[in-house]
Coordinates of N, CA and C and ligand atoms in Angstrom, one line a residue:
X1 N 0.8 -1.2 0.0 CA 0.0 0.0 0.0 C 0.9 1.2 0.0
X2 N 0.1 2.1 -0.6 CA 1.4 3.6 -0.5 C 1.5 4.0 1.2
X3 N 2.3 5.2 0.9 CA 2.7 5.6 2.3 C 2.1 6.8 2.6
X4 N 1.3 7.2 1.6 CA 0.5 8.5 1.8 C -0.9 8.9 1.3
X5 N -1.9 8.9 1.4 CA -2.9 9.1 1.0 C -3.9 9.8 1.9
X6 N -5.2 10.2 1.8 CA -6.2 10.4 2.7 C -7.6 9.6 2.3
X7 N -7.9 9.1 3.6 CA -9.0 8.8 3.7 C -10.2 9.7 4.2
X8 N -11.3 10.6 3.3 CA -12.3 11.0 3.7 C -13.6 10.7 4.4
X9 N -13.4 10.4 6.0 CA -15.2 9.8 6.3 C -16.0 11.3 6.6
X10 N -17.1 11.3 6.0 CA -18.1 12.3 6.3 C -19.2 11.7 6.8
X11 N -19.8 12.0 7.3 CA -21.3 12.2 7.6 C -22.0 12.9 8.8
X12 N -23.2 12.5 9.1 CA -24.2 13.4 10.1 C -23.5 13.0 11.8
X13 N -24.4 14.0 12.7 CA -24.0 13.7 13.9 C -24.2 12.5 14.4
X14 N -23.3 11.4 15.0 CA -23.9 10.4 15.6 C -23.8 9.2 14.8
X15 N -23.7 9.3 14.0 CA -23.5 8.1 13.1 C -23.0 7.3 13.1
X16 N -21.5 7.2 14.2 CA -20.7 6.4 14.6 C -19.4 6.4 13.5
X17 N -19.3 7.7 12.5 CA -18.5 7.9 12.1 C -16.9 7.9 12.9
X18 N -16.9 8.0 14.0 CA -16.1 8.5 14.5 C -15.0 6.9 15.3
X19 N -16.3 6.1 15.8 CA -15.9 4.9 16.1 C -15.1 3.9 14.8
X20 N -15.6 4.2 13.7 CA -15.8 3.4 12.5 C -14.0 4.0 11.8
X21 N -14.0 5.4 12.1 CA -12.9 6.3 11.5 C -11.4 5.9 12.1
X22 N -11.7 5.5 13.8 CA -10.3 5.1 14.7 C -10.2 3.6 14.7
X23 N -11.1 2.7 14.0 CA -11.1 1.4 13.8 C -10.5 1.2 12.5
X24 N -10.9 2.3 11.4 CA -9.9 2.4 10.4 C -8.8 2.2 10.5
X25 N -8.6 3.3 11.0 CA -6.9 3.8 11.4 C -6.1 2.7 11.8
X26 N -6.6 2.1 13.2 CA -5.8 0.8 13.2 C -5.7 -0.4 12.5
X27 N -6.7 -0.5 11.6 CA -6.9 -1.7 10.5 C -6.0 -1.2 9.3
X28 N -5.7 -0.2 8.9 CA -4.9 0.1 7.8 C -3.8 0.7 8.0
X29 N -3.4 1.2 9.5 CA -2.1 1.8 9.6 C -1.9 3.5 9.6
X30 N -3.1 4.0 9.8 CA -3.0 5.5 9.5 C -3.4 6.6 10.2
X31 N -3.4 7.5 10.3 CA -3.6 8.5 11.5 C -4.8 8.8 11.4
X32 N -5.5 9.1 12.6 CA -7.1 9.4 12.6 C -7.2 10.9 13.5
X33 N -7.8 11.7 12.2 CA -7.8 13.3 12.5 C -9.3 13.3 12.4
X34 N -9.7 13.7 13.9 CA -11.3 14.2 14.0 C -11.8 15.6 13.9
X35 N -12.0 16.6 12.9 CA -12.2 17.7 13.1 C -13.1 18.1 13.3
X36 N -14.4 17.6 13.8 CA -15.1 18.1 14.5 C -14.6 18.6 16.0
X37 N -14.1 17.8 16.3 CA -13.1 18.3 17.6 C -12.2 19.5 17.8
X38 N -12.1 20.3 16.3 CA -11.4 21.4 16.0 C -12.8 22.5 16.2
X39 N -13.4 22.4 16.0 CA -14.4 23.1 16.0 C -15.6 22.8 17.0
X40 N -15.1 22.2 17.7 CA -15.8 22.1 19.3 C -14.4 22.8 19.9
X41 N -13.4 23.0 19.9 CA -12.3 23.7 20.7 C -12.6 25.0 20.7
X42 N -12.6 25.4 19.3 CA -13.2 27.0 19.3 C -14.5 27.4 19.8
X43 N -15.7 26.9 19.9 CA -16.8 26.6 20.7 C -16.7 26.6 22.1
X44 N -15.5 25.7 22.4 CA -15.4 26.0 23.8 C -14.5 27.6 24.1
X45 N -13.6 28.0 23.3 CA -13.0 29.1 23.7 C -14.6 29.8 23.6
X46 N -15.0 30.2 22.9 CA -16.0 31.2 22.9 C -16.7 31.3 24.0
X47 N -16.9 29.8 24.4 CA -17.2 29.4 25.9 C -16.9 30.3 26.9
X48 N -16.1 29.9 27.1 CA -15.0 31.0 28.1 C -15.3 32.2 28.1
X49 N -15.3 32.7 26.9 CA -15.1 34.3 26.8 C -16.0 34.8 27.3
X50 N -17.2 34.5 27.2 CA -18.8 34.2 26.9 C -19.1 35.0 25.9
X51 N -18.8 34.5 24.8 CA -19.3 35.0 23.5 C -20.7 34.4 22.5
X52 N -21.1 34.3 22.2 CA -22.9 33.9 21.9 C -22.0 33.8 20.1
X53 N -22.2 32.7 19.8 CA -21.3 32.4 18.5 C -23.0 32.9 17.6
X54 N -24.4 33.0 17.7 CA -25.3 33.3 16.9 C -25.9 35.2 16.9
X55 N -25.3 35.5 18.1 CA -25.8 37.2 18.3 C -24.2 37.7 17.8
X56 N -22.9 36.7 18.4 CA -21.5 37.4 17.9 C -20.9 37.0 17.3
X57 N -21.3 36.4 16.1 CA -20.3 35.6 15.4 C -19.0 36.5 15.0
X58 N -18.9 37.7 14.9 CA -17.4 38.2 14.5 C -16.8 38.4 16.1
X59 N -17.3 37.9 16.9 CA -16.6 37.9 18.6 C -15.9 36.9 18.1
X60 N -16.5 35.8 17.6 CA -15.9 34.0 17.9 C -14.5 34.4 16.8
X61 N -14.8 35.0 15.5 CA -13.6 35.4 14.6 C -12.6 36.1 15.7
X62 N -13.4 37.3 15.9 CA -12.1 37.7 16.5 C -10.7 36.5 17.8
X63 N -11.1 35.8 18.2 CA -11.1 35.3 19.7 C -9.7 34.2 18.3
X64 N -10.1 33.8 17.3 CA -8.9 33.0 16.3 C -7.3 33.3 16.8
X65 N -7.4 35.2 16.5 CA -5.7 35.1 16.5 C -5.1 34.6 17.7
X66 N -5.6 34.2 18.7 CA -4.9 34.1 19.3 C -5.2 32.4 20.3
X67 N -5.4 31.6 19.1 CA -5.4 30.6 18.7 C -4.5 29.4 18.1
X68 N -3.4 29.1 18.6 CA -3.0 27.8 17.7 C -3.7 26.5 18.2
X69 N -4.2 26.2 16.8 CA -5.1 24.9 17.4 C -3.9 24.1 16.1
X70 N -3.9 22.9 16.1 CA -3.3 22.0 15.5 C -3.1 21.0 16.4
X71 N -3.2 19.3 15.3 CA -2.8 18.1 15.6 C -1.4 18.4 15.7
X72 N -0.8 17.4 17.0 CA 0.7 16.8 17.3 C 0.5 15.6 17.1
X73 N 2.0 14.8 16.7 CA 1.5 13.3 17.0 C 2.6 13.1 18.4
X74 N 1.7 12.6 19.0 CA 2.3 11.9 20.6 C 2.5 10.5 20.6
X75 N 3.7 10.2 20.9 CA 3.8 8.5 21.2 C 2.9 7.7 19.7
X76 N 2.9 8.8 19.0 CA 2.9 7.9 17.5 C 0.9 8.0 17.3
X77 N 0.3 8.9 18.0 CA -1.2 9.4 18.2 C -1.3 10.6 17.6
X78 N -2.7 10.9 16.7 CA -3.1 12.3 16.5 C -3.4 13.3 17.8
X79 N -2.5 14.2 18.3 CA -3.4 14.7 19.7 C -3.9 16.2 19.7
X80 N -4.9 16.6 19.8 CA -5.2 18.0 19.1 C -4.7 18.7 20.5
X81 N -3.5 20.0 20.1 CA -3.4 20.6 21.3 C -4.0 22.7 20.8
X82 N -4.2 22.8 22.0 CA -4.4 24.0 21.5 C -3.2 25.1 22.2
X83 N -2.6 25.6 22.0 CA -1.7 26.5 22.6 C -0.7 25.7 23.4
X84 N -0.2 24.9 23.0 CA 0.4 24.1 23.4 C 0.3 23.0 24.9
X85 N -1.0 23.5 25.3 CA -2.0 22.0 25.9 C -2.6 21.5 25.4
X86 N -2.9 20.0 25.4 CA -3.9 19.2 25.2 C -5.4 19.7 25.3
X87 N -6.2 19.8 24.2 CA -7.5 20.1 24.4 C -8.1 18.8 25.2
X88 N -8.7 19.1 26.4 CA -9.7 18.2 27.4 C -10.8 17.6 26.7
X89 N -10.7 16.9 26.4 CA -11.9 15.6 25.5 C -13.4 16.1 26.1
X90 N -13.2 16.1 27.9 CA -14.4 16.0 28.4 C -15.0 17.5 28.7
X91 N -13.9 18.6 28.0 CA -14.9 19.7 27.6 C -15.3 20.2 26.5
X92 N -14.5 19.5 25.4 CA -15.2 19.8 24.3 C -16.3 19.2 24.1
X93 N -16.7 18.0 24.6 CA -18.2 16.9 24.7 C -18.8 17.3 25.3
X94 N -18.5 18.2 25.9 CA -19.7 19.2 27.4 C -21.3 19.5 26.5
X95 N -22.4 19.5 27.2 CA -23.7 19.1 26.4 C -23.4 21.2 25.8
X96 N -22.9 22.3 26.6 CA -22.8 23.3 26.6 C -22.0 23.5 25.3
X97 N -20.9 22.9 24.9 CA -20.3 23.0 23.6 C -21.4 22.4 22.4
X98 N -21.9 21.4 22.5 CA -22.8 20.2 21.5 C -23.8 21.8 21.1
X99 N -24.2 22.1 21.9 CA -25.4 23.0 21.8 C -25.3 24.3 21.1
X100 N -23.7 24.6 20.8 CA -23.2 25.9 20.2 C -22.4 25.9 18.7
X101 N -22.1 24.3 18.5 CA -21.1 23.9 17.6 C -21.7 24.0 16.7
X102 N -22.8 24.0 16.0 CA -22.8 24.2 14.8 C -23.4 25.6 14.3
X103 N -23.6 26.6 14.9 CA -23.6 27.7 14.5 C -21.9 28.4 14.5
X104 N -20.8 27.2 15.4 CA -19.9 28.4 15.4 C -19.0 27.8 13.7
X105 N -19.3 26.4 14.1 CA -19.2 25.5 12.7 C -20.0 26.4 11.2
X106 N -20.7 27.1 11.2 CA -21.2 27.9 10.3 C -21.0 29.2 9.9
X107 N -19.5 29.5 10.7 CA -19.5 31.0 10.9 C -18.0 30.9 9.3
X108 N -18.6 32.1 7.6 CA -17.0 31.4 7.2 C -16.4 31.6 6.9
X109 N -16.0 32.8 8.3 CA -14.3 32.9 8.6 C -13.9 31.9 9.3
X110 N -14.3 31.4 10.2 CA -14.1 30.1 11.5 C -13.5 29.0 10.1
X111 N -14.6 28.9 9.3 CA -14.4 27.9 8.1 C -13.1 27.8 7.4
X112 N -12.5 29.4 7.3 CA -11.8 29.4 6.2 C -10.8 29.1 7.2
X113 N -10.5 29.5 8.1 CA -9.9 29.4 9.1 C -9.2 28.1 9.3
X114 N -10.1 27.2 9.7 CA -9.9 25.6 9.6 C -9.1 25.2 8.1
X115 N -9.5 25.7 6.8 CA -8.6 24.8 5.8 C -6.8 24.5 6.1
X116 N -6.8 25.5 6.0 CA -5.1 25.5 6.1 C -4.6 24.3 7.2
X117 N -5.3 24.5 8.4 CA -5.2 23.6 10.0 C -5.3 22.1 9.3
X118 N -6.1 22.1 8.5 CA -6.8 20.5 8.3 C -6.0 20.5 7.2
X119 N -5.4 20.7 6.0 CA -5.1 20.3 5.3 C -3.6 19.8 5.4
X120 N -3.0 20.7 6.1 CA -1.7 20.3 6.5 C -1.4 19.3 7.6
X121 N -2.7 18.4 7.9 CA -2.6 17.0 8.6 C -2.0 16.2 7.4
X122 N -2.4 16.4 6.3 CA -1.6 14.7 5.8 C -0.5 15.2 5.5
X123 N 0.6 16.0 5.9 CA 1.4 15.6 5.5 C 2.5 14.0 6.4
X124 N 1.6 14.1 7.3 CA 2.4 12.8 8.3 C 1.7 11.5 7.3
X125 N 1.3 11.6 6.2 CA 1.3 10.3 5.8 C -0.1 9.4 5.6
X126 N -1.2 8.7 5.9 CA -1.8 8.2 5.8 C -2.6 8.3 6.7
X127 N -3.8 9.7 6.2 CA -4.7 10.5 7.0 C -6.4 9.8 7.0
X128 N -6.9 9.5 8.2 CA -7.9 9.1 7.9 C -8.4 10.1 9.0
X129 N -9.5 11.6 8.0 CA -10.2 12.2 8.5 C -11.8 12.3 8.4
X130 N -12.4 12.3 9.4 CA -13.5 12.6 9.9 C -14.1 14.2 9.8
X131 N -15.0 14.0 9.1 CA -15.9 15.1 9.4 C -17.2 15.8 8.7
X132 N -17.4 17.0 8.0 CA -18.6 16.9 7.4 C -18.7 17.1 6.0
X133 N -17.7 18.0 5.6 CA -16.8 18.6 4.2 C -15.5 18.0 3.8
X134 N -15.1 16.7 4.5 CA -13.4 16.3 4.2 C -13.4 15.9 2.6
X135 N -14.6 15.4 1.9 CA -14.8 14.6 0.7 C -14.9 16.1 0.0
X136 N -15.4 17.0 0.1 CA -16.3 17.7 -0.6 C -15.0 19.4 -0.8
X137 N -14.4 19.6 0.2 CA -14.0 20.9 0.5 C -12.3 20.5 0.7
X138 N -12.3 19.8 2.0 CA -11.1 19.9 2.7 C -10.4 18.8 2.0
X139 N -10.4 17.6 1.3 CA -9.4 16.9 0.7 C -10.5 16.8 -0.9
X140 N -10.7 17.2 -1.8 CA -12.1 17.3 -2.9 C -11.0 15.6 -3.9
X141 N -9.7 15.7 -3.6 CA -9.2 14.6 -4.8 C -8.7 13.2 -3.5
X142 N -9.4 13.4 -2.0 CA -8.6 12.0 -1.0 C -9.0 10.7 -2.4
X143 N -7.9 9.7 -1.7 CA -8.4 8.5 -2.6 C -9.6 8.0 -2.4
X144 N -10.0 7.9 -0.9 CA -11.2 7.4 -0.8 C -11.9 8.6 0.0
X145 N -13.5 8.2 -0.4 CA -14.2 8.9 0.6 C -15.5 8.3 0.8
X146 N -15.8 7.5 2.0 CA -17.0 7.5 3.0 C -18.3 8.7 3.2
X147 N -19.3 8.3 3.3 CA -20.4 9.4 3.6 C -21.0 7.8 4.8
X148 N -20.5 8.1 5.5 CA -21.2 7.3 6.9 C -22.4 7.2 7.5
X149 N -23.4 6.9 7.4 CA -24.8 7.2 8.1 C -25.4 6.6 8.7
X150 N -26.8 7.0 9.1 CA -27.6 6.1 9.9 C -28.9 6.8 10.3
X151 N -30.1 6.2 10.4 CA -31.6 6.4 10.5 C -31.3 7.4 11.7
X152 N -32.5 8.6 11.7 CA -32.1 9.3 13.1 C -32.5 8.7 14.2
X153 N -33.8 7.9 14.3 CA -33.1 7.0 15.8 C -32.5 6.6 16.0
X154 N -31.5 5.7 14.7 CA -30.6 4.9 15.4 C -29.2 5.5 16.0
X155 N -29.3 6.8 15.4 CA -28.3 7.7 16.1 C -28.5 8.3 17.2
X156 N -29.8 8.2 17.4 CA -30.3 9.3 19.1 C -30.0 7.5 19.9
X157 N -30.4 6.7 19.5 CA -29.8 5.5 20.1 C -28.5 5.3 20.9
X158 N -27.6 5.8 19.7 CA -26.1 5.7 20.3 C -25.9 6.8 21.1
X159 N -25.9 8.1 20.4 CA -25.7 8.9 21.1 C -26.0 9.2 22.6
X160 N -27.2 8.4 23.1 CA -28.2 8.5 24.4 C -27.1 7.1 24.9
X161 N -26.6 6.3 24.3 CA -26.0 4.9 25.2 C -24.4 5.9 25.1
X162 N -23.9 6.8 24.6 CA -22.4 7.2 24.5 C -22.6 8.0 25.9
X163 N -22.9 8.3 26.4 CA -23.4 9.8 27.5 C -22.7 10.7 27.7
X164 N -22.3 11.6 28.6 CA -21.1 12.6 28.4 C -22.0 13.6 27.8
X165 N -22.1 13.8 26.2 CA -22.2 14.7 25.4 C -23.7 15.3 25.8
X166 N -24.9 14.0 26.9 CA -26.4 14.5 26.4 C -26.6 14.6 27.9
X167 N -27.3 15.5 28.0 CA -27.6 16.8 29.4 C -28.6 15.8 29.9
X168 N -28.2 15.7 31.3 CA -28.8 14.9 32.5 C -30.5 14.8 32.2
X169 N -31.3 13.8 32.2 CA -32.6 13.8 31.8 C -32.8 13.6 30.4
X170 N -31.9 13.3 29.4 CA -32.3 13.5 27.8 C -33.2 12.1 27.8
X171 N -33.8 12.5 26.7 CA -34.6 10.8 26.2 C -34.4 10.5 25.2
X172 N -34.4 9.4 24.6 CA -34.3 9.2 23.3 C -34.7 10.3 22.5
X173 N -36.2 11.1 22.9 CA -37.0 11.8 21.9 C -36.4 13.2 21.8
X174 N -35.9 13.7 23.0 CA -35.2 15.1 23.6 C -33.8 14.8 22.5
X175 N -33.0 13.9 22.5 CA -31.7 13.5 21.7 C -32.0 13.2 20.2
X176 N -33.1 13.1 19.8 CA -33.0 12.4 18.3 C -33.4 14.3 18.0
X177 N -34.3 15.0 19.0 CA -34.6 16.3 18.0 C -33.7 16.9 18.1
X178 N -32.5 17.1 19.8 CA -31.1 17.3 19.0 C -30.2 17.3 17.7
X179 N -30.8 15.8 18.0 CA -29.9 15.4 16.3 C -30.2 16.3 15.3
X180 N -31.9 16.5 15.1 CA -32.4 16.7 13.9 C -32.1 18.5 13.6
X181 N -31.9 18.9 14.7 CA -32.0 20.4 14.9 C -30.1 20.7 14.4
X182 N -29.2 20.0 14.7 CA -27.7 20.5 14.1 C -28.0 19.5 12.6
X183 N -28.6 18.1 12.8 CA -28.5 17.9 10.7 C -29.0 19.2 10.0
X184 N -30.2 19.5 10.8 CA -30.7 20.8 9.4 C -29.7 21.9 9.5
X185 N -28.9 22.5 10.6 CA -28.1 23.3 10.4 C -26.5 22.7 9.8
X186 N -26.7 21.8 10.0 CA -24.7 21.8 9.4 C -25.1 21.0 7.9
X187 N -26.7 20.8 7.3 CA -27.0 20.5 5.7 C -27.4 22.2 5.0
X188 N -27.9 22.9 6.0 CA -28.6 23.8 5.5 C -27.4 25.4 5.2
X189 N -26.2 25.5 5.6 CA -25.7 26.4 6.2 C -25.0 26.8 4.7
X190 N -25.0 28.3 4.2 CA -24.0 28.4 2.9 C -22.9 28.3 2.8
X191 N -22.0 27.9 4.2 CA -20.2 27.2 3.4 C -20.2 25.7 3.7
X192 N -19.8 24.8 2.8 CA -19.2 23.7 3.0 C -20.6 23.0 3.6
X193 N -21.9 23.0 3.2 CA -22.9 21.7 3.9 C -22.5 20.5 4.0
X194 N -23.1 20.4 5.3 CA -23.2 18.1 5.1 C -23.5 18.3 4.1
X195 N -23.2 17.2 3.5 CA -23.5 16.3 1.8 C -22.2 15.4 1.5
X196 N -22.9 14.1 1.1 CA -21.4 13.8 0.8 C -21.1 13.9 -0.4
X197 N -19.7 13.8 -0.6 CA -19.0 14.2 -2.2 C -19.9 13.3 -3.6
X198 N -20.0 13.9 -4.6 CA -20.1 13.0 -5.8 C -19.5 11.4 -6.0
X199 N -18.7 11.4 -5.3 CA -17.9 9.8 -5.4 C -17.5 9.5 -4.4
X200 N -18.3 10.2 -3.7 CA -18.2 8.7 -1.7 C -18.8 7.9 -2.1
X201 N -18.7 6.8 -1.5 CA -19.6 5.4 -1.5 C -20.5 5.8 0.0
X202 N -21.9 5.8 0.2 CA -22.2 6.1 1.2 C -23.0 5.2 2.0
X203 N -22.5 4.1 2.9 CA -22.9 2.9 3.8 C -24.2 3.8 4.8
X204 N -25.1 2.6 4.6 CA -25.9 2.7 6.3 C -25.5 2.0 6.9
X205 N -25.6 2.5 7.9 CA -24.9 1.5 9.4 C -26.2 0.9 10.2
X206 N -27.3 1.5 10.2 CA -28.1 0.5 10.7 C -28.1 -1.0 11.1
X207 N -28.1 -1.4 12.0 CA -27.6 -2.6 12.4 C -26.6 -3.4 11.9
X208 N -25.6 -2.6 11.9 CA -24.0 -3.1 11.5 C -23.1 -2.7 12.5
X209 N -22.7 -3.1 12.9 CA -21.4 -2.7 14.3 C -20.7 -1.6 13.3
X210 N -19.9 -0.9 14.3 CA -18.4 -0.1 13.5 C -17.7 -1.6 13.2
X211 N -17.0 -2.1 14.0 CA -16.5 -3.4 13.9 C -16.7 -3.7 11.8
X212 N -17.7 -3.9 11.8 CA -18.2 -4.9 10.5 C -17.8 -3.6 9.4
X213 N -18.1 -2.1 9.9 CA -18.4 -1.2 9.2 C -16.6 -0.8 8.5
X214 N -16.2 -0.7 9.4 CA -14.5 -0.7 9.4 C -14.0 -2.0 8.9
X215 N -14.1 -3.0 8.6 CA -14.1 -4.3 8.2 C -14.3 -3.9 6.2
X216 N -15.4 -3.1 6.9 CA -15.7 -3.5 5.2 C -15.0 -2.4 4.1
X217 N -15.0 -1.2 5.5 CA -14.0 -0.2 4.2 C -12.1 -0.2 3.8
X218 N -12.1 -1.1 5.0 CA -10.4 -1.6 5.0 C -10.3 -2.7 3.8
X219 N -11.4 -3.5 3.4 CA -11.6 -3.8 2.5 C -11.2 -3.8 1.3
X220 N -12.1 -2.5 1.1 CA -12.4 -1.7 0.0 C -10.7 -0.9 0.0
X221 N -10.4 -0.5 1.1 CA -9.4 0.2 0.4 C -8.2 -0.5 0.1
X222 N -8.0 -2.0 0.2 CA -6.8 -3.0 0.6 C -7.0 -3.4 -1.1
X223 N -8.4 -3.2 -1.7 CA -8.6 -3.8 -2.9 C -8.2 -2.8 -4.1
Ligands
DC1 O1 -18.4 15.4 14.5 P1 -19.0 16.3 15.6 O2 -20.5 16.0 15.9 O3 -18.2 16.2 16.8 O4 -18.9 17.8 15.0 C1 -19.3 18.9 15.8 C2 -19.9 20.0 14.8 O5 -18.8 20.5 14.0 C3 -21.0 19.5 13.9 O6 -22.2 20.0 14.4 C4 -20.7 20.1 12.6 C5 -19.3 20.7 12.7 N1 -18.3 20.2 11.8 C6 -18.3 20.8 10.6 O7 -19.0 21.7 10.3 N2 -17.3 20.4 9.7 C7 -16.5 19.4 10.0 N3 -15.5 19.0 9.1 C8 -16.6 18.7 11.2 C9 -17.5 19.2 12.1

């Protein structure tokens, strides 16, 4: 196999893209860059500031320069640091980040902002990134590209059994109109919408493990 390529997985929230993306990685040998995680970091700075990314979205721009966000690789791992700490996993998943990310995800300078960040991940070699535009925007020629999916209950399903991300008391019903409320904004938004590329192949996961789902695109790409 070559020693350099990208792999593009896109799709909606919850989809289990993300389990399916680091099962990749270790089935084929290659780095797994999440950037949604890039864009829950700045969500969470905004956080902080207390900046309202939908009443200030040129607050959230402004709050960038003084931002280095970028993957390191640690002990041979993608690790996103921001200013030369480790961004905290368990506060970018905070139900208070989930709840702001896709309006800050919409804002596109924030957008343009991200290419440069994400594009200069592969140069370590054999990139398997996650996200909503990797097929479409951010890698438009990767060798392969994924559109990952799944019925919206079966995503308020996982999402509701992953916990962390869903505010004490959620229900299946409270979590699936979550869902439904960031799909229409991160399909509906004018830079870069969910959609997958012209020539993803795009899997339902509906009662398929990641296991079987990563199984099958290591496959595909081994072929
Ligand atoms: O994958 P995730 O649910 O953690 O992503 C969080 C948000 O970031 C999601 O609502 C859409 C946005 N996002 C995006 O607009 N483009 C990407 N490449 C990745 C994520």
């Amino acid at each position: 196999m070559e020693h350099s390529f990208q792999v593009a997985i896109d799709g909606p929230a919850a989809s289990g893209k993300s389990t399916v993306a680091r099962l990749l990685a270790g089935r084929i040998g290659g780095y797994y860059i999440n950037t949604g995680d890039m864009y829950r970091t700045v969500s969470w700075v905004a956080l902080q500031h207390g900046v309202d990314p939908v009443a200030n979205p040129s607050g959230v721009v402004a709050l960038l320069s003084d931002c280095d966000l970028r993957y390191r690789i640690v002990e041979g791992v993608p690790t996103l640091f921001l200013n030369d700490a480790v961004v905290p996993q368990e506060a970018i998943r905070s139900p208070e980040v989930s709840a702001i990310v896709s309006p800050v995800a919409a804002i596109p300078e924030v957008r343009e902002w991200m290419l440069d960040r994400q594009r200069e991940c592969k140069e370590v070699g054999i990139v398997i990134m996650e996200g909503r535009d990797i097929g479409t925007v951010i890698f438009p020629d990767a060798k392969f590209k994924f559109f990952v999916t799944a019925s919206p209950m079966e995503r308020a399903r996982r999402r509701l059994a992953q916990k962390g991300e869903v505010a004490d008391g959620a229900t299946l019903e409270s979590v699936a109109a979550d869902i439904a409320r960031r799909d229409e904004l991160d399909s509906t938004r004018a830079v870069a919408p969910l959609r997958p590329a012209e020539d993803a192949v795009t899997i339902m996961t509906d009662g398929i493990s990641a296991e079987e789902v990563a199984d099958l695109l290591a496959t595909a790409i081994r072929n």
